[in-house]
Short mmCIF file of C-alpha atoms and ligand atoms in Angstrom, two decimals:
data_model
loop_
_atom_site.label_atom_id
_atom_site.label_comp_id
_atom_site.label_asym_id
_atom_site.label_seq_id
_atom_site.Cartn_x
_atom_site.Cartn_y
_atom_site.Cartn_z
CA MET A 12 27.79 -2.56 18.65
CA ALA A 13 24.91 -2.67 16.59
CA ASN A 14 25.36 -3.69 13.19
CA GLU A 15 23.56 -1.00 11.18
CA LYS A 16 22.61 -3.95 8.59
CA ASN A 17 20.66 -5.52 11.38
CA LEU A 18 16.77 -5.61 10.92
CA LYS A 19 14.10 -4.79 13.77
CA VAL A 20 10.97 -6.57 14.08
CA THR A 21 8.10 -5.34 16.14
CA PHE A 22 5.14 -7.51 17.23
CA CYS A 23 2.77 -4.78 17.01
CA SER A 24 -0.18 -7.02 17.85
CA GLY A 25 -0.63 -10.93 17.18
CA ALA A 26 1.80 -11.90 20.07
CA GLY A 27 0.43 -13.37 23.16
CA THR A 28 -2.84 -13.90 21.31
CA VAL A 29 -3.99 -15.68 18.17
CA THR A 30 -5.46 -12.87 16.33
CA GLY A 31 -4.54 -9.34 15.05
CA ALA A 32 -1.51 -10.46 13.17
CA ASN A 33 0.58 -6.98 12.43
CA PHE A 34 4.42 -7.21 12.42
CA LEU A 35 6.67 -4.47 11.51
CA LEU A 36 10.20 -5.05 9.80
CA GLU A 37 12.37 -2.45 9.61
CA GLY A 38 16.12 -1.95 8.33
CA ASN A 39 18.33 -0.48 5.74
CA GLY A 40 15.67 2.64 5.39
CA LYS A 41 12.87 0.50 4.58
CA LYS A 42 9.55 -0.62 6.48
CA PHE A 43 7.58 -3.45 5.65
CA LEU A 44 4.32 -4.73 7.50
CA ILE A 45 3.57 -8.24 7.53
CA ASP A 46 -0.18 -8.67 7.78
CA CYS A 47 -2.71 -6.11 9.32
CA GLY A 48 -5.53 -7.96 10.88
CA LEU A 49 -8.26 -7.57 13.23
CA ILE A 50 -7.75 -8.33 16.84
CA GLN A 51 -10.69 -10.56 17.81
CA GLY A 52 -11.55 -12.06 21.07
CA GLU A 53 -14.49 -11.67 23.46
CA LYS A 54 -15.97 -9.37 20.80
CA PHE A 55 -15.86 -10.40 17.00
CA VAL A 56 -13.94 -6.73 16.90
CA ASP A 57 -12.18 -5.80 19.80
CA ASP A 58 -12.12 -1.93 20.84
CA LEU A 59 -8.29 -2.35 20.76
CA ASN A 60 -8.47 -2.23 16.88
CA TRP A 61 -9.51 1.44 16.44
CA GLU A 62 -6.46 2.74 18.57
CA LYS A 63 -4.02 4.39 16.23
CA PHE A 64 -1.11 2.36 15.03
CA SER A 65 2.06 2.28 16.91
CA TYR A 66 3.87 3.41 13.48
CA ASP A 67 3.17 5.96 11.30
CA ALA A 68 1.04 4.55 8.25
CA VAL A 69 2.48 6.91 5.54
CA THR A 70 5.93 5.66 6.17
CA ILE A 71 5.40 1.97 5.11
CA ASP A 72 6.68 0.87 1.92
CA ILE A 73 5.23 -2.56 1.43
CA LEU A 74 2.37 -4.49 3.16
CA PHE A 75 2.38 -8.37 2.67
CA ILE A 76 -0.44 -10.29 3.32
CA THR A 77 0.12 -13.96 4.22
CA HIS A 78 -3.66 -14.88 3.65
CA SER A 79 -6.95 -13.66 3.76
CA HIS A 80 -8.37 -14.45 7.19
CA ILE A 81 -10.20 -11.28 9.06
CA ASP A 82 -7.32 -11.72 11.71
CA HIS A 83 -4.58 -11.00 9.04
CA ILE A 84 -6.22 -8.54 6.73
CA GLY A 85 -9.16 -6.62 8.56
CA ARG A 86 -7.31 -3.58 9.73
CA ILE A 87 -6.09 -2.58 6.09
CA PRO A 88 -8.82 -0.12 5.50
CA LYS A 89 -7.69 1.42 8.63
CA LEU A 90 -4.11 1.56 7.44
CA ILE A 91 -5.47 3.35 4.37
CA ASN A 92 -7.44 5.57 6.19
CA GLU A 93 -4.48 6.68 8.38
CA GLY A 94 -2.47 7.63 5.05
CA PHE A 95 -0.89 4.40 3.88
CA CYS A 96 -0.15 4.66 0.09
CA GLY A 97 2.69 1.93 -0.41
CA LYS A 98 2.05 -1.42 -2.07
CA ILE A 99 0.00 -4.24 -1.00
CA ILE A 100 1.41 -7.67 -1.94
CA SER A 101 -0.11 -11.23 -1.76
CA THR A 102 -1.09 -14.19 -4.04
CA VAL A 103 -3.93 -13.99 -6.37
CA PRO A 104 -6.72 -15.78 -4.62
CA THR A 105 -5.64 -13.86 -1.34
CA LYS A 106 -6.65 -10.66 -3.14
CA GLU A 107 -9.70 -12.09 -4.55
CA ILE A 108 -10.89 -13.24 -1.39
CA THR A 109 -9.99 -10.08 0.56
CA GLU A 110 -12.01 -8.18 -1.70
CA ILE A 111 -15.20 -10.47 -0.77
CA MET A 112 -14.27 -10.32 2.91
CA PHE A 113 -14.16 -6.52 2.84
CA ALA A 114 -17.32 -6.11 1.22
CA ASP A 115 -18.89 -8.58 4.10
CA MET A 116 -17.07 -6.47 6.84
CA ALA A 117 -18.23 -2.98 5.56
CA HIS A 118 -21.61 -4.21 5.56
CA LEU A 119 -21.30 -5.64 9.23
CA LEU A 120 -18.96 -2.97 10.78
CA SER A 121 -20.32 0.23 9.16
CA ARG A 122 -23.13 0.55 11.61
CA ASP A 123 -20.36 1.44 14.44
CA VAL A 124 -20.67 4.79 14.87
CA GLU A 125 -18.81 4.97 17.89
CA HIS A 126 -15.64 3.98 16.07
CA ASN A 127 -16.23 5.83 13.12
CA LEU A 128 -16.30 2.67 11.16
CA ALA A 129 -18.41 3.72 8.35
CA GLU A 130 -15.49 5.95 7.39
CA ILE A 131 -12.83 3.36 7.71
CA TYR A 132 -14.50 0.86 5.81
CA SER A 133 -15.71 3.18 3.21
CA ALA A 134 -16.08 1.98 -0.38
CA GLU A 135 -13.33 4.68 -1.24
CA ASN A 136 -10.78 3.07 1.26
CA ILE A 137 -11.72 -0.39 0.05
CA LYS A 138 -11.24 0.79 -3.51
CA LYS A 139 -7.82 2.24 -2.94
CA ALA A 140 -6.68 -0.96 -1.12
CA SER A 141 -7.47 -2.85 -4.46
CA SER A 142 -5.65 -0.32 -6.42
CA LEU A 143 -2.54 -0.55 -4.39
CA TRP A 144 -2.62 -4.34 -4.49
CA GLU A 145 -0.08 -6.44 -6.47
CA THR A 146 0.12 -10.37 -6.71
CA LEU A 147 2.90 -12.86 -6.80
CA GLU A 148 2.69 -16.44 -7.74
CA TYR A 149 4.11 -18.88 -5.19
CA GLY A 150 7.70 -19.14 -5.76
CA GLN A 151 7.83 -15.82 -7.88
CA LYS A 152 10.67 -13.67 -6.43
CA LEU A 153 10.33 -9.72 -5.93
CA ASN A 154 13.50 -8.19 -5.43
CA ILE A 155 13.41 -4.32 -4.43
CA ASP A 156 16.16 -1.75 -3.58
CA HIS A 157 18.17 -1.63 -0.65
CA GLY A 158 18.87 -5.72 -0.97
CA PHE A 159 15.43 -7.38 0.00
CA GLN A 160 14.25 -10.33 -1.93
CA PHE A 161 10.48 -11.44 -1.15
CA SER A 162 8.89 -14.54 -2.25
CA PHE A 163 5.80 -16.64 -1.01
CA LYS A 164 5.67 -20.35 -0.37
CA ASP A 165 2.46 -22.38 -0.15
CA ALA A 166 1.28 -22.61 3.55
CA GLY A 167 -1.51 -24.99 2.84
CA HIS A 168 -3.85 -23.21 5.41
CA ILE A 169 -6.41 -21.71 3.15
CA LEU A 170 -6.54 -21.17 -0.76
CA GLY A 171 -3.92 -18.74 -1.42
CA SER A 172 -2.31 -18.80 1.84
CA GLY A 173 1.60 -18.08 1.96
CA MET A 174 4.61 -18.24 4.17
CA LEU A 175 6.52 -14.96 3.22
CA GLU A 176 10.32 -15.81 2.75
CA ILE A 177 12.78 -12.74 2.90
CA ILE A 178 16.36 -12.94 1.91
CA TYR A 179 18.41 -9.89 3.16
CA ASN A 180 22.22 -9.89 3.54
CA ASN A 181 22.52 -13.76 3.14
CA ARG A 182 19.94 -14.22 5.92
CA LYS A 183 16.60 -15.72 5.28
CA ILE A 184 13.65 -14.55 7.38
CA VAL A 185 10.51 -16.52 7.13
CA PHE A 186 7.28 -15.26 8.49
CA THR A 187 4.94 -18.23 8.49
CA GLY A 188 1.28 -16.54 8.89
CA ASP A 189 -0.77 -19.38 9.56
CA LEU A 190 0.37 -23.05 8.68
CA GLY A 191 -1.93 -25.56 7.23
CA ASN A 192 -3.37 -28.77 8.74
CA SER A 193 -1.78 -30.96 6.02
CA PRO A 194 -2.68 -33.28 4.52
CA SER A 195 -5.63 -30.93 3.59
CA PRO A 196 -8.56 -32.49 1.56
CA LEU A 197 -8.41 -29.71 -1.09
CA LEU A 198 -4.96 -28.05 -0.59
CA PRO A 199 -1.46 -28.98 -1.26
CA ASN A 200 0.83 -29.87 1.81
CA THR A 201 2.56 -26.99 3.55
CA GLU A 202 5.93 -26.30 1.76
CA VAL A 203 9.06 -27.25 3.41
CA ILE A 204 11.22 -24.38 4.61
CA LYS A 205 14.98 -25.16 4.77
CA ASN A 206 18.18 -23.02 5.47
CA ALA A 207 15.85 -20.33 7.64
CA ASP A 208 17.77 -18.18 10.10
CA TYR A 209 14.99 -16.64 11.60
CA MET A 210 11.33 -17.58 11.84
CA ILE A 211 8.20 -15.90 13.20
CA MET A 212 5.78 -18.36 13.45
CA GLU A 213 2.05 -19.30 14.51
CA SER A 214 1.01 -21.26 17.73
CA CYS A 215 -2.59 -21.55 17.66
CA TYR A 216 -2.60 -25.03 18.43
CA GLY A 217 0.98 -24.94 20.00
CA ASP A 218 -0.13 -27.20 22.92
CA ARG A 219 -2.80 -29.32 21.42
CA ASN A 220 -3.13 -32.24 19.00
CA HIS A 221 -5.93 -32.87 16.56
CA GLU A 222 -7.93 -36.00 15.88
CA LYS A 223 -6.84 -37.76 12.69
CA ARG A 224 -8.32 -36.76 9.44
CA GLU A 225 -9.87 -40.41 8.98
CA GLU A 226 -11.34 -40.12 12.38
CA ARG A 227 -12.89 -36.72 11.67
CA LYS A 228 -14.76 -37.86 8.48
CA LYS A 229 -15.97 -41.06 10.48
CA LYS A 230 -17.18 -38.79 13.18
CA LEU A 231 -18.88 -36.54 10.56
CA GLU A 232 -20.57 -39.55 9.17
CA GLU A 233 -21.68 -40.70 12.79
CA VAL A 234 -23.09 -37.23 13.82
CA ILE A 235 -25.19 -36.92 10.57
CA LYS A 236 -26.48 -40.64 10.76
CA ASN A 237 -27.43 -40.10 14.40
CA ASN A 238 -29.28 -36.81 13.77
CA TYR A 239 -31.19 -38.56 10.83
CA ASN A 240 -32.15 -41.46 12.96
CA ARG A 241 -33.48 -39.09 15.52
CA LYS A 242 -35.40 -36.84 13.04
CA GLY A 243 -33.51 -33.87 14.20
CA THR A 244 -31.98 -30.90 12.82
CA LEU A 245 -27.98 -30.63 12.81
CA ILE A 246 -26.66 -27.12 12.77
CA ILE A 247 -23.02 -26.61 11.82
CA PRO A 248 -21.78 -23.12 12.70
CA THR A 249 -18.82 -22.76 10.17
CA PHE A 250 -16.18 -20.68 9.06
CA SER A 251 -16.80 -19.40 5.49
CA LEU A 252 -13.33 -19.62 4.34
CA GLU A 253 -11.87 -23.18 3.68
CA ARG A 254 -13.80 -24.94 6.52
CA THR A 255 -17.03 -24.76 4.57
CA GLN A 256 -15.26 -25.73 1.36
CA GLU A 257 -13.57 -28.72 3.46
CA LEU A 258 -16.94 -29.85 4.79
CA LEU A 259 -19.03 -29.53 1.45
CA TYR A 260 -16.06 -31.79 -0.07
CA GLU A 261 -16.53 -34.18 2.89
CA ILE A 262 -20.46 -34.30 2.63
CA ASN A 263 -20.20 -34.20 -1.21
CA SER A 264 -18.20 -37.73 -0.81
CA LEU A 265 -20.50 -39.23 1.85
CA VAL A 266 -23.84 -38.41 -0.26
CA GLU A 267 -22.49 -39.36 -3.67
CA ASN A 268 -21.10 -42.79 -2.20
CA ASN A 269 -24.37 -43.30 -0.56
CA ILE A 270 -22.57 -43.63 2.79
CA ILE A 271 -25.36 -41.15 4.54
CA PRO A 272 -29.00 -40.97 3.67
CA ARG A 273 -30.15 -38.34 1.35
CA MET A 274 -31.65 -35.26 3.14
CA PRO A 275 -32.04 -31.39 2.82
CA ILE A 276 -28.62 -29.64 3.43
CA PHE A 277 -28.56 -25.77 3.42
CA LEU A 278 -25.68 -23.97 2.83
CA ASP A 279 -27.18 -20.72 4.55
CA SER A 280 -24.28 -18.26 4.20
CA PRO A 281 -24.05 -15.79 1.49
CA LEU A 282 -20.33 -15.36 2.39
CA SER A 283 -19.84 -19.01 2.14
CA ILE A 284 -21.65 -19.12 -1.14
CA LYS A 285 -19.57 -16.62 -2.69
CA LEU A 286 -16.25 -17.79 -1.30
CA THR A 287 -17.11 -21.34 -2.71
CA ASP A 288 -17.49 -19.72 -6.12
CA VAL A 289 -13.65 -18.38 -5.71
CA TYR A 290 -12.43 -21.91 -4.71
CA LEU A 291 -14.04 -23.17 -7.81
CA LYS A 292 -12.57 -20.44 -10.07
CA TYR A 293 -9.00 -21.16 -8.51
CA ASP A 294 -9.06 -25.10 -8.54
CA LYS A 295 -5.33 -24.81 -10.14
CA TYR A 296 -4.28 -24.43 -6.60
CA PHE A 297 -5.91 -27.54 -5.32
CA ASN A 298 -3.92 -31.00 -4.59
CA GLU A 299 -3.44 -33.72 -7.03
CA THR A 300 -6.34 -35.62 -5.52
CA ALA A 301 -8.80 -32.92 -5.69
CA LYS A 302 -7.83 -32.08 -9.46
CA LYS A 303 -8.37 -35.71 -10.38
CA ILE A 304 -11.89 -35.90 -8.86
CA ILE A 305 -12.55 -32.68 -10.72
CA ALA A 306 -11.25 -34.13 -13.98
CA THR A 307 -13.99 -37.05 -13.67
CA GLY A 308 -16.44 -34.35 -13.78
CA ASP A 309 -17.58 -34.23 -10.38
CA LYS A 310 -18.45 -31.02 -8.87
CA LEU A 311 -16.75 -30.90 -5.55
CA PHE A 312 -18.97 -28.72 -3.70
CA ASP A 313 -22.39 -29.69 -5.05
CA PHE A 314 -24.44 -32.75 -4.57
CA PRO A 315 -27.87 -33.87 -4.48
CA GLY A 316 -29.99 -32.55 -1.46
CA LEU A 317 -27.77 -29.29 -1.22
CA LYS A 318 -29.48 -25.87 -1.47
CA GLU A 319 -27.89 -22.86 -1.20
CA THR A 320 -29.82 -19.78 0.45
CA LEU A 321 -28.46 -16.56 -0.58
CA GLU A 322 -31.77 -14.36 0.28
CA THR A 323 -33.02 -13.91 3.56
CA ASP A 324 -36.67 -15.24 2.72
CA GLU A 325 -34.85 -18.46 1.68
CA SER A 326 -33.05 -18.47 4.84
CA LYS A 327 -36.19 -17.90 7.05
CA ALA A 328 -38.03 -20.52 4.98
CA ILE A 329 -35.60 -23.36 6.32
CA LEU A 330 -37.69 -23.40 9.41
CA GLU A 331 -40.42 -24.81 7.66
CA VAL A 332 -38.52 -27.79 6.05
CA PRO A 333 -39.29 -30.72 7.99
CA PRO A 334 -36.46 -32.68 9.68
CA PRO A 335 -34.17 -34.45 9.37
CA LYS A 336 -31.97 -31.63 7.67
CA ILE A 337 -28.59 -29.99 8.15
CA ILE A 338 -28.00 -26.32 8.09
CA ILE A 339 -24.65 -24.88 7.78
CA ALA A 340 -24.20 -21.49 8.41
CA GLY A 341 -21.75 -18.50 9.74
CA SER A 342 -19.87 -17.48 11.82
CA GLY A 343 -17.81 -20.46 13.07
CA MET A 344 -17.40 -19.13 16.54
CA SER A 345 -21.21 -17.95 16.73
CA ASN A 346 -20.25 -14.22 17.38
CA GLY A 347 -22.91 -13.30 14.41
CA GLY A 348 -24.25 -14.17 11.06
CA ARG A 349 -27.38 -16.42 10.43
CA ILE A 350 -26.32 -19.17 12.75
CA LEU A 351 -27.60 -17.15 15.77
CA HIS A 352 -31.12 -17.71 14.50
CA HIS A 353 -30.82 -21.30 13.86
CA GLU A 354 -29.35 -21.56 17.42
CA LYS A 355 -32.36 -19.81 19.04
CA ASN A 356 -34.67 -22.09 17.08
CA TYR A 357 -32.96 -25.39 17.41
CA LEU A 358 -31.04 -25.62 20.45
CA PRO A 359 -33.96 -25.77 23.06
CA ASP A 360 -34.66 -29.38 21.56
CA GLU A 361 -33.04 -32.50 22.44
CA ASN A 362 -33.55 -34.14 18.97
CA ASN A 363 -31.22 -31.55 17.29
CA THR A 364 -27.38 -31.32 17.48
CA ILE A 365 -25.02 -28.60 17.13
CA LEU A 366 -21.74 -29.68 15.75
CA LEU A 367 -18.78 -27.54 16.40
CA THR A 368 -16.07 -27.72 13.85
CA GLY A 369 -13.22 -25.55 14.95
CA TYR A 370 -11.57 -23.56 17.51
CA GLN A 371 -13.90 -21.48 19.68
CA ALA A 372 -12.36 -18.33 21.09
CA VAL A 373 -12.86 -17.56 25.00
CA GLY A 374 -15.77 -15.17 25.40
CA THR A 375 -17.40 -16.31 22.14
CA LEU A 376 -21.02 -17.92 22.26
CA GLY A 377 -19.45 -20.64 20.70
CA ARG A 378 -17.15 -21.40 23.43
CA LEU A 379 -20.03 -21.19 25.92
CA ILE A 380 -21.92 -23.77 24.17
CA GLU A 381 -18.66 -25.93 23.71
CA ASP A 382 -18.01 -25.64 27.44
CA GLY A 383 -21.58 -26.73 27.95
CA ALA A 384 -23.70 -23.89 29.38
CA LYS A 385 -27.29 -24.69 29.94
CA LYS A 386 -28.61 -21.31 29.47
CA ILE A 387 -27.28 -18.85 27.00
CA HIS A 388 -28.62 -15.50 25.46
CA ILE A 389 -29.15 -14.86 21.91
CA MET A 390 -30.16 -11.62 20.81
CA GLY A 391 -31.68 -10.84 24.19
CA GLU A 392 -33.40 -13.80 24.86
CA GLU A 393 -32.58 -16.75 27.14
CA ILE A 394 -32.15 -19.85 25.58
CA THR A 395 -32.06 -23.23 27.24
CA VAL A 396 -29.66 -25.59 25.64
CA ARG A 397 -30.82 -29.23 25.47
CA ALA A 398 -29.57 -30.13 21.99
CA ASN A 399 -26.62 -32.51 21.58
CA ILE A 400 -23.15 -30.81 21.43
CA ALA A 401 -20.63 -32.62 19.01
CA LYS A 402 -17.17 -31.69 18.11
CA ILE A 403 -14.72 -32.25 15.57
CA ILE A 404 -11.62 -30.45 16.22
CA GLY A 405 -9.71 -32.15 13.38
CA TYR A 406 -11.37 -29.72 10.86
CA SER A 407 -8.77 -27.01 12.00
CA THR A 408 -6.93 -25.49 9.33
CA HIS A 409 -4.00 -25.06 11.53
CA LYS A 410 -1.11 -27.34 12.21
CA ASP A 411 -1.17 -28.93 15.77
CA SER A 412 1.42 -29.09 18.14
CA ASP A 413 3.47 -32.23 16.65
CA HIS A 414 3.19 -30.84 13.27
CA LEU A 415 4.35 -27.45 14.03
CA VAL A 416 7.30 -29.11 15.60
CA GLY A 417 7.78 -31.23 12.60
CA PHE A 418 7.75 -28.21 10.29
CA VAL A 419 10.38 -26.39 12.44
CA GLU A 420 12.56 -29.36 12.60
CA LYS A 421 13.38 -29.41 8.83
CA THR A 422 15.30 -26.10 9.30
CA ALA A 423 16.23 -26.38 12.88
CA ASN A 424 19.79 -26.82 12.22
CA THR A 425 20.08 -23.30 10.81
CA LEU A 426 17.71 -21.71 13.04
CA LYS A 427 19.21 -18.60 14.92
CA LYS A 428 15.94 -17.92 16.60
CA VAL A 429 12.22 -18.58 16.42
CA PHE A 430 9.70 -16.17 17.66
CA VAL A 431 6.48 -18.01 18.50
CA THR A 432 3.31 -15.80 18.26
CA MET A 433 -0.09 -16.00 17.08
CA GLY A 434 -1.51 -17.93 19.84
CA GLU A 435 -2.69 -17.90 23.50
CA PRO A 436 0.37 -17.53 25.92
CA LYS A 437 0.03 -20.95 27.25
CA SER A 438 0.13 -22.44 23.73
CA SER A 439 2.94 -20.37 22.63
CA MET A 440 4.98 -21.06 25.64
CA PHE A 441 4.40 -24.51 25.30
CA LEU A 442 5.62 -24.76 21.76
CA ALA A 443 8.38 -22.59 22.42
CA GLN A 444 9.64 -24.96 25.31
CA LYS A 445 9.06 -27.96 23.06
CA LEU A 446 11.26 -26.67 20.07
CA ASN A 447 13.96 -25.79 22.73
CA ASP A 448 13.91 -29.35 24.35
CA SER A 449 13.52 -31.22 20.98
CA PHE A 450 15.99 -29.49 18.88
CA GLY A 451 17.85 -26.75 21.03
CA VAL A 452 16.35 -24.08 19.09
CA ASN A 453 16.30 -20.61 20.61
CA ALA A 454 12.71 -20.22 20.86
CA TYR A 455 11.01 -17.14 22.23
CA THR A 456 7.56 -15.76 23.02
CA PRO A 457 7.35 -11.93 22.44
CA MET A 458 4.84 -9.44 23.97
CA ALA A 459 2.59 -7.45 21.95
CA GLY A 460 4.29 -4.29 21.29
CA GLU A 461 7.85 -5.67 21.85
CA SER A 462 10.71 -5.08 19.45
CA VAL A 463 13.54 -7.61 18.78
CA THR A 464 16.78 -7.31 16.73
CA ILE A 465 17.47 -9.82 13.67
CA GLU A 466 21.16 -10.00 13.39
CA CYS A 467 22.18 -9.67 9.77
ZN1 ZN B 528 -5.82 -17.91 9.17
#
């Protein structure tokens, strides 16, 4: 017999794939959503995003947001457009970063007439999202009627990222969101979860391990030095959020300790520039090492040679600057943004280098470059790739396979079931198997659209 206290979780999207996190938790007369992200894959924005949600947006009480990556927040305006009028709850930085991300998305997406995106990402919907939004500090508890208690623990993934802990009928259910690649240069380590009964976890790198952090800094140093010696241009497609700030932090240390020679370094991404300002504002959420460096008077994200190019004219003028030089620009998977112009200009020359700093989704231009394609198409033009291709996968903001396993281990003795989501199928299945083999944990990889019961 089904217990009427039982909860139901539906993996509306974000299962069997990395992106599009959107989970529905129902029970005892309440409906909650955890994340409402964009589905991204071959296209920056998949057509699937614009199909109607499988639930009635009007009936949702609260939407919890684990963090402000597009694949966790990108469909909030659509939810509003379909009539959502509940509360949105996250940490303080998540709310502020989301507002910047929405402005950027509205600019990018409103040209899509076919899917009516100008209406979905309207100023009105974005403003309404902000007006419904409330914040919680890490550890602060939110009790609501029908016996639910919610709180965020620091996930250490990006600034403001949280794991959502839910206590209901003496059961603890944890939605991990994305889990940080601790130790991170800037953020505290992922908090430990104990005594969890059920966990809905990410598995982006469920089947792979990263390079060590020391190795990645060494590799960054080598790539920069090699490029300098070749008198080339080093282009770094980067993710505006967290990756860029980590990269600036590491280059700051290489420059100020005179480990690399001085040269012009351009931060050519308006979004990255704005987000870096938010990081500076919320340095109270940094780890102790970063706070100590700030206390000495060092500006973590600023150093000799760095130039922020906010305006288009400034961006275009970079081409006139003689090499050696470094250009950091978005997007991280080369599926849009100013990096495309730089790739067009610099990839055909064997003296130049492109440095990939993160996961490149199947079907993106970044993935083609990573896989060694010699001919690629950028903005309708065929480009021959002769530049050197370097990769540092240690820059991921996600835990790798061994660390995901280590994270679950801390609460393996109490877990009744783990749902392995937010990963490509082979990655999720590998992790589920490993959790089962290592700790006898009942780990399951749900499919998108599937519903499961949480026994309470
Ligand atoms: Zn994320």
